[in-house]
XYZ file of C-alpha atoms in Angstrom:
335
model
C -21.174 35.078 -13.854
C -20.968 32.372 -11.335
C -22.235 28.729 -12.327
C -25.113 27.331 -10.485
C -24.499 24.977 -7.757
C -26.296 22.159 -9.557
C -24.245 22.821 -12.796
C -21.277 22.555 -10.627
C -22.176 19.188 -9.067
C -23.084 17.886 -12.692
C -19.865 18.888 -13.992
C -17.974 17.059 -11.245
C -19.746 13.558 -11.893
C -19.318 14.218 -15.574
C -15.678 14.733 -15.392
C -15.675 11.561 -12.837
C -17.418 9.463 -15.369
C -15.166 10.588 -18.234
C -11.990 9.581 -15.956
C -13.422 6.229 -15.281
C -14.481 5.704 -18.953
C -10.813 6.418 -20.035
C -9.071 4.230 -17.639
C -11.543 1.360 -18.667
C -10.994 1.781 -22.271
C -7.184 2.008 -21.605
C -7.407 -1.267 -19.431
C -8.989 -3.240 -22.452
C -5.698 -2.639 -24.374
C -2.928 -5.232 -23.738
C -0.056 -4.335 -21.429
C 3.223 -5.876 -22.921
C 2.898 -9.360 -21.654
C 6.636 -10.036 -21.249
C 7.481 -6.983 -19.382
C 4.297 -6.951 -17.344
C 4.642 -10.677 -16.331
C 8.362 -10.303 -15.286
C 7.707 -7.210 -13.329
C 4.472 -8.656 -11.618
C 6.452 -11.630 -10.562
C 9.435 -9.780 -9.184
C 6.863 -7.658 -7.235
C 5.044 -10.706 -5.876
C 8.191 -12.434 -4.806
C 9.101 -9.520 -2.697
C 5.561 -8.538 -1.469
C 5.047 -9.322 2.156
C 1.483 -7.933 2.063
C -1.548 -10.265 1.704
C -1.903 -12.163 -1.452
C -4.677 -12.375 -3.904
C -6.109 -15.494 -2.106
C -7.305 -12.999 0.588
C -9.960 -11.856 -1.675
C -11.120 -15.400 -2.358
C -11.473 -15.969 1.101
C -13.555 -12.971 1.231
C -11.833 -11.141 4.174
C -12.834 -7.975 2.498
C -16.499 -8.298 2.719
C -16.693 -6.133 5.931
C -15.266 -3.458 4.051
C -17.492 -3.543 1.290
C -20.640 -3.690 3.703
C -19.011 -0.643 5.560
C -18.624 1.242 2.235
C -22.446 0.603 1.336
C -23.350 1.771 4.781
C -21.338 4.843 4.108
C -23.461 5.257 0.884
C -26.588 5.010 2.725
C -25.440 7.578 5.417
C -24.114 9.893 2.610
C -20.598 9.814 4.192
C -18.373 8.351 1.338
C -17.655 11.892 -0.074
C -16.791 12.919 3.614
C -14.455 10.422 4.202
C -12.331 10.702 0.844
C -12.210 14.429 1.449
C -11.117 14.146 5.042
C -8.486 11.863 3.781
C -6.929 14.223 1.357
C -7.174 17.114 3.755
C -5.279 14.887 6.133
C -2.642 14.322 3.412
C -2.438 18.087 2.667
C -2.079 18.957 6.234
C 0.342 16.325 7.566
C 2.410 15.456 4.605
C 3.050 18.923 3.010
C 5.514 17.597 0.360
C 2.693 15.798 -1.467
C 0.838 19.078 -2.211
C 2.778 19.968 -5.458
C 1.168 16.658 -6.897
C -2.210 18.004 -7.235
C -3.236 21.492 -8.808
C -5.664 21.931 -5.597
C -2.690 21.190 -3.476
C -0.705 23.921 -5.288
C -3.573 26.245 -4.595
C -3.342 26.257 -1.097
C -2.451 29.420 0.805
C -1.727 29.126 4.256
C -1.919 32.703 4.927
C -5.541 32.168 4.694
C -6.835 31.123 8.302
C -9.335 28.578 7.097
C -7.409 27.551 3.894
C -9.007 24.074 4.520
C -12.545 25.273 4.022
C -11.591 26.831 0.783
C -9.938 23.503 -0.256
C -13.188 21.805 0.396
C -14.953 24.215 -2.193
C -12.017 23.789 -4.754
C -13.528 22.405 -7.976
C -10.462 20.293 -8.634
C -10.480 18.905 -4.984
C -14.091 17.914 -5.239
C -13.487 16.454 -8.575
C -10.660 14.299 -7.549
C -12.170 13.198 -4.480
C -15.173 12.229 -6.481
C -13.102 10.237 -8.798
C -11.426 8.541 -5.885
C -14.735 7.576 -4.335
C -16.211 6.389 -7.684
C -13.081 4.274 -8.286
C -13.488 2.601 -4.701
C -17.076 1.951 -5.732
C -15.733 0.106 -8.704
C -13.377 -1.820 -6.809
C -16.006 -3.027 -4.087
C -18.474 -3.842 -7.253
C -15.827 -5.907 -8.976
C -13.611 -7.194 -6.398
C -14.581 -10.705 -6.671
C -13.371 -10.675 -10.503
C -9.817 -10.344 -9.432
C -8.469 -10.692 -12.923
C -10.520 -7.908 -14.385
C -9.909 -5.732 -11.357
C -6.314 -6.324 -11.479
C -6.118 -5.372 -15.080
C -8.008 -2.001 -14.403
C -5.892 -1.439 -11.260
C -2.640 -1.808 -13.100
C -3.934 0.697 -15.680
C -4.946 3.217 -13.108
C -1.240 2.709 -11.470
C 0.199 3.436 -15.071
C -1.494 6.708 -15.162
C -0.299 7.714 -11.863
C 3.346 7.302 -12.956
C 3.042 10.463 -15.026
C 1.437 12.444 -11.917
C 4.735 11.891 -9.998
C 2.761 9.889 -7.647
C 4.498 6.864 -6.835
C 4.662 3.866 -4.406
C 5.206 5.621 -1.036
C 2.484 7.920 -1.901
C -0.074 5.033 -1.884
C 1.068 3.899 1.278
C 0.481 7.324 2.797
C -3.110 7.280 1.214
C -3.780 4.078 2.885
C -3.118 5.304 6.399
C -4.573 8.610 5.633
C -7.960 6.914 4.729
C -7.850 4.849 7.658
C -7.220 7.946 9.911
C -9.919 9.886 8.085
C -12.526 7.177 8.872
C -11.512 7.006 12.524
C -11.925 10.932 12.863
C -15.155 11.628 10.880
C -17.258 8.455 11.569
C -19.022 8.251 14.623
C -21.922 5.951 15.963
C -23.206 3.144 13.629
C -20.917 3.764 10.817
C -17.636 4.177 13.298
C -14.717 1.908 12.127
C -14.134 -1.083 14.749
C -11.112 -3.188 14.703
C -12.500 -6.225 12.439
C -13.625 -3.640 9.911
C -10.593 -1.767 10.117
C -8.700 -5.119 9.352
C -11.020 -5.804 6.459
C -10.349 -2.135 4.979
C -6.667 -2.683 5.345
C -6.668 -6.078 3.585
C -8.749 -4.328 0.623
C -6.402 -1.342 0.522
C -3.120 -3.418 0.606
C -4.478 -5.606 -2.312
C -5.314 -2.265 -4.262
C -2.051 -0.646 -3.634
C -0.159 -4.052 -4.762
C -1.864 -3.815 -8.134
C -1.433 -0.229 -8.518
C 2.233 -0.645 -7.797
C 2.450 -3.143 -10.568
C 0.958 -0.906 -13.100
C 3.433 1.943 -11.897
C 6.315 -0.385 -12.235
C 5.173 -1.635 -15.836
C 4.728 1.956 -17.037
C 8.001 2.834 -15.809
C 9.739 -0.198 -17.294
C 8.023 0.770 -20.591
C 8.895 4.402 -20.357
C 12.653 3.994 -19.594
C 12.783 1.620 -22.689
C 10.957 3.839 -25.120
C 11.473 7.315 -23.826
C 14.620 8.348 -25.645
C 14.778 8.007 -29.563
C 18.162 7.481 -31.284
C 18.016 11.124 -32.645
C 17.493 12.111 -28.981
C 20.227 9.943 -27.795
C 22.613 11.589 -30.233
C 21.432 14.980 -29.103
C 21.930 14.233 -25.348
C 25.577 13.055 -26.145
C 26.167 16.157 -28.294
C 24.996 18.432 -25.213
C 26.875 16.483 -22.871
C 30.261 17.059 -25.055
C 29.730 20.743 -24.878
C 29.425 20.498 -21.233
C 32.659 18.670 -21.123
C 34.442 21.317 -23.160
C 33.080 23.829 -20.729
C 34.388 21.814 -17.849
C 32.636 19.171 -15.813
C 33.668 20.899 -12.480
C 32.397 24.301 -13.445
C 29.242 22.881 -14.825
C 28.568 20.748 -11.813
C 28.843 24.107 -9.573
C 26.484 25.921 -11.996
C 23.988 23.089 -12.047
C 23.860 22.710 -8.125
C 24.032 26.401 -7.347
C 21.044 26.882 -9.617
C 19.086 23.834 -8.356
C 19.345 24.818 -4.630
C 18.438 28.505 -5.567
C 15.374 27.128 -7.752
C 14.180 24.787 -5.012
C 14.197 27.597 -2.269
C 12.193 29.593 -4.760
C 9.692 26.700 -5.341
C 9.167 26.323 -1.589
C 8.405 30.128 -1.389
C 6.040 29.531 -4.217
C 4.135 26.527 -2.812
C 4.478 27.932 0.742
C 6.237 24.758 2.150
C 8.669 24.560 4.947
C 10.723 21.654 3.771
C 14.206 23.332 3.089
C 17.485 21.573 2.271
C 19.247 21.225 5.593
C 22.596 23.298 6.101
C 22.989 24.049 2.248
C 26.907 24.632 2.125
C 28.585 27.401 0.327
C 29.586 26.767 -3.454
C 33.360 27.052 -2.219
C 33.057 24.678 0.365
C 34.635 21.019 0.195
C 31.021 19.488 0.873
C 29.548 21.527 -1.988
C 32.200 20.681 -4.471
C 32.092 16.889 -3.423
C 28.343 16.869 -3.909
C 28.538 18.599 -7.470
C 31.256 16.329 -8.581
C 29.089 13.345 -7.431
C 26.111 14.769 -9.395
C 28.302 15.168 -12.455
C 29.720 11.577 -12.160
C 26.204 10.326 -12.882
C 26.595 11.046 -16.478
C 25.721 9.493 -19.914
C 29.392 9.564 -20.997
C 29.731 5.821 -21.259
C 26.204 5.247 -22.229
C 22.884 4.668 -20.131
C 23.153 1.110 -19.451
C 25.011 1.617 -16.237
C 22.937 4.608 -15.165
C 20.593 2.701 -12.872
C 23.408 1.208 -10.834
C 25.052 4.871 -10.566
C 21.988 6.500 -9.661
C 21.141 3.875 -6.955
C 24.718 4.647 -5.311
C 24.145 8.234 -5.676
C 20.690 8.323 -4.152
C 21.962 6.389 -1.113
C 24.951 8.434 -0.607
C 22.860 11.803 -1.093
C 19.749 11.158 0.364
C 17.830 13.867 2.258
C 14.894 13.423 4.243
C 11.989 15.994 4.866
C 12.237 17.626 1.611
C 9.498 17.585 -1.384
C 11.009 15.140 -4.009
C 8.601 16.543 -6.857
C 10.180 20.271 -6.226
C 13.787 18.812 -5.853
C 13.352 17.115 -9.454
C 11.999 20.325 -10.783
C 15.033 22.294 -9.299
C 17.529 20.001 -10.624
C 15.916 19.813 -14.028
C 16.116 23.737 -14.167
C 19.838 23.558 -13.102
C 20.481 21.001 -15.927
C 18.971 23.494 -18.475
C 20.745 26.570 -17.105
C 23.983 24.560 -17.317
C 23.466 23.528 -20.871
C 22.450 27.213 -21.835
C 26.021 28.143 -20.426
């Protein structure tokens, strides 16, 4: 039996409150002070966006007043839902991040209408709406707000949502406001500038949280026993033959990526995939296998950086590429 619409809305708000309570409880716990401080210092030294003094100067008061107006006009939810619809439409490679994005069927003519009726879509949009309200209400307490946003950012690390996605969201929200707001709530230049200051500051502290979580995860993700198992598995790969293993890994990864694109109905293929007997394919598989744990993990970041720069491909779905190569790795180890 279908649930009553009022119960549906109740569950959405209940889940939103549970989400915010979880974040607030986690934020009350201390983040590793040494790692956190060093990462924040690095981020701030390179950051060209507005600094925290912007909040003190209250350049965001217009954004707060505008958000209150949108609440009175019952337009907050409309803006957030339009923001994510814009992301799903213009940046399809972000769809696999969210369950509602993975459920999109472009064979359905009015898929965007179905999206707005999706429970998970409505829940996520309501969570973001509540989070922005929390930011508005606490933006003058920058210390506490920074702590909470760091924790929210840390959660996003495990959702495959990274720094570039936050920039996309910032631009998508401004675009959505320009599209759906008319009349008295319309976005003027001054208000848009105020919103950008607020969103940039929010992004900055979310990025800090992502970076802190990434740093902590990489330091603690592998136990000594797991390290031993990885090295044993790699020894078996070397016995099999690095060249043959690399070909198997890359062949499986390319096939899996193509299958995942079909599954999620995305048109983001890897351009001009060479045949497995070609020199380009062999060179790529050789470079892939060269980024190995043979000499330990200390040098991996540098190797991966060079590998990423050399083999960078635009207009693909990073989330699905990672899944595809993980499948290739498992198939290689099984053989």
